[in-house]
Amino acid sequence: MRSLLTVAFITLACSLFSQEGRKYRVRGVVYDGAIQKPLTAVTITLSREIPAMKPRTVITDSAGKFIFDQVNAGTYKLVLSDIVHKEWQRTVSVVTADIDLDTIFLNSKITTLGEITVSSKKPFIERRIDKLVLNVESSPVSAGGSVMDVLQTSPGVTVNDNIISLKGRKGVTIMIDGRPSTLSSSDIANILQSLPANAVARIEIIANPSAKYDAAGNAGIINIVTKKIRVKGFNGTVNASSGFGVYPKYNGGGSFNYKNDQFNFFGNYYINKSTGFNRYTSKRIIDSIVFDESGRSKTNSTAHNYLVGMDFQAGKRNVIGFSMTGNFSDSRFKEDFNTDFVKEKKDSSLLVDNLTNSDYNNMSWNLNHDFRIDSLGKLLSTNVDYSRFTWHNGGLYNNTYLSQDGLPMRDLEALRNNSEVLIKIGSVKVDYTHPVSNKKLTIGAGVKTSWVRTDSDIRFESKKGTVWQEDPGKTNHFIFDEYITAAYVNVSKKINDYEFQLGLRAEHTHNKGNLLTGNIINTNDYLKLFPSLFINKKLDESQTINFSYGRRINRPSYEDLNPFIYYNSPYSFYQGNSFLRPELTNTLELGYSLNDELLVSVSYSNTKDYFTYLTYLNDTTKISRETINNFKRYLSYGTSISLDKELTNWWHLSANLDVFYEEYTSFYHTRDFKNTLINVNGNLSNDFSFAGNNSIVLTGIYRSPSIDGIRKNYARYRMDAGYKKSWLNKNLILKLAVRDIFYTYRKNGNNRAENLNVEFTNRSDSRVFSIDLTYKFGNQKLKARKPARGNEDELQRIKGMN
């Protein structure tokens, strides 16, 4: 494996510095023929039939200028177009010198603007210097599919049990319109599954974020950019779906957008109502004693998610925006399981009956301002954010001890809890962009300050006879305060066929955890630097090679820093760790792109102080305690290959393959510990189109054995199928689908280390039949402006709301 990666690095590095034939430039400036002023955002396409090449597209800048770099000698067709001017075409011959077209004047269309059909479309995948852009409208699943459908077949992305990984690394930051999601992984998955793909303009996959972004998170960012209109009028999408496996599931909602001369109003609302279950077994062997467990849980949940916002155009240079997002939900969780204690034969049993109710409500407000200093692209952006989360959890736990004959051995053991959590987050962020067009240079800089307070009041009571009494061993009150101050500078520069981006971010963190119950105070104060580097080289019109390096930090969640106990049963519980250290990750990646259809990359990441969940056993009491601890190191390197291609006009193929070597190193229990594995993940999706707007999608997914610390998960695989049909000019879309057709996507694995030997199986409601109906109305053109929120880092660390 190491030799393979070495050869790949050398091959790509040699290509990076290989010499091509001489390249030329084609440039010009575009003006409105009537008012004699520069035109912004005009689309210019450069194409050639012999020899064939993939069309290249650029848009004019604020001065109406455009330029094509790295153009080979030959004869080309140049096309200029936008929605209000007549199309302009010319044949351009590039022979021995650059082509300067001077000023091109476009004339307005004489007829009234009506419905405009654009015959050409962007490629599904676009490789940019610091990210991959997926143009969702060009994806075959965008009609009738969901955002989750698109992600499951996206380059380098793996979705497993509602956990989204990127290039083999967990902990991806999910953002919607530049705003971080505040939901649990399951709620995020439900939202992405119910959000229609045709409501999304593009998905940005940022495997190695630049210094502009918060340094938090060691697995990168996925930003989902939804549609907004750019012309006056009203548009929207409504969607409803229903699914059933063992239990029913429902999703529904919609989005809207209205724009006039000065105001732009937008919003959405989605509801998810579902019932799920888990059946599981585990066998824990401690010395000669076997803990044989089997159980079943059922969860009923309802979640509501909404967004409302407004943009106000205050003159030509100022835009002021406000938005409010929220989520409120309730869930009811019922669990019962049986544990048999076996030596040579069954000795006794424990029956556990748990019932918990959980309700949470969160609201976030964003106020943003964009000030365009001049027409050359200088921009000052300000974001002020405030978020408030409340969570209430109540549980009742009944434990019955039985003899080997099935008779009660003692009185019923009853326990109940009442938990209240309040989290407040505020931040202020200012960003400045300064382009120097004549030097092809862009300088960006910014500052940010944020604060967080969490207040967790957890109360447990045990029943003594007929009286409930406080259980001091499980009750606590924990307050956590944190302040982070950050500053960054980012410089981008184009030199011939190279593009460079260099950045540096500094973040100072101060936090204090106060466990009031035990009078335990723990503080941390540290300053960290986070450099980033990107290099992009165009080999020719169809081939690009790129290199990136970045350093990231992953701070523990607020819940994991709280050392209180989460009760599960008399023989198992979870406890947080207030002494957790943040993870620090260095990542390098070298990539190659051919026609934005074939993507190949090799990457390496090294994480110091990686934290994950570990289980410790008390040899005397035989009680297992799960907690989160820092490992010495987590090492990962491997390759990702992605192909997205239209094989014919009726067959579209998407394929992804990730092969990664993973290594965990730590000290566990009484000795040094190392766990290694080669991890292989792949998916293959075929979209077959037929006459009458009919299509069939077949998808296969494979996940090889994987590890996380001392835990090993066995291989999993499944097959999905779907049928789509559209009417009314593709505005009404019906989708029928079945996920996990053969019911093979089960979760099995083991935990083995020293005196711990656990085998477990988990079966959930993975086979689901669904029907989905989507209707689009109004103008579906895009609007460019999307404010980015300033509290991405802090919001990602809320786990107590899960």
PDB file of C-alpha atoms in Angstrom, residues 379 516 569 655:
ATOM      1  CA  LEU A 379     -15.969  43.912  -0.008  1.00  0.00           C
ATOM      2  CA  LEU A 516     -20.628  22.314  40.969  1.00  0.00           C
ATOM      3  CA  SER A 569     -28.301  -0.221  33.271  1.00  0.00           C
ATOM      4  CA  ALA A 655     -18.851   5.539  -9.288  1.00  0.00           C
TER       5      ALA A 655
END
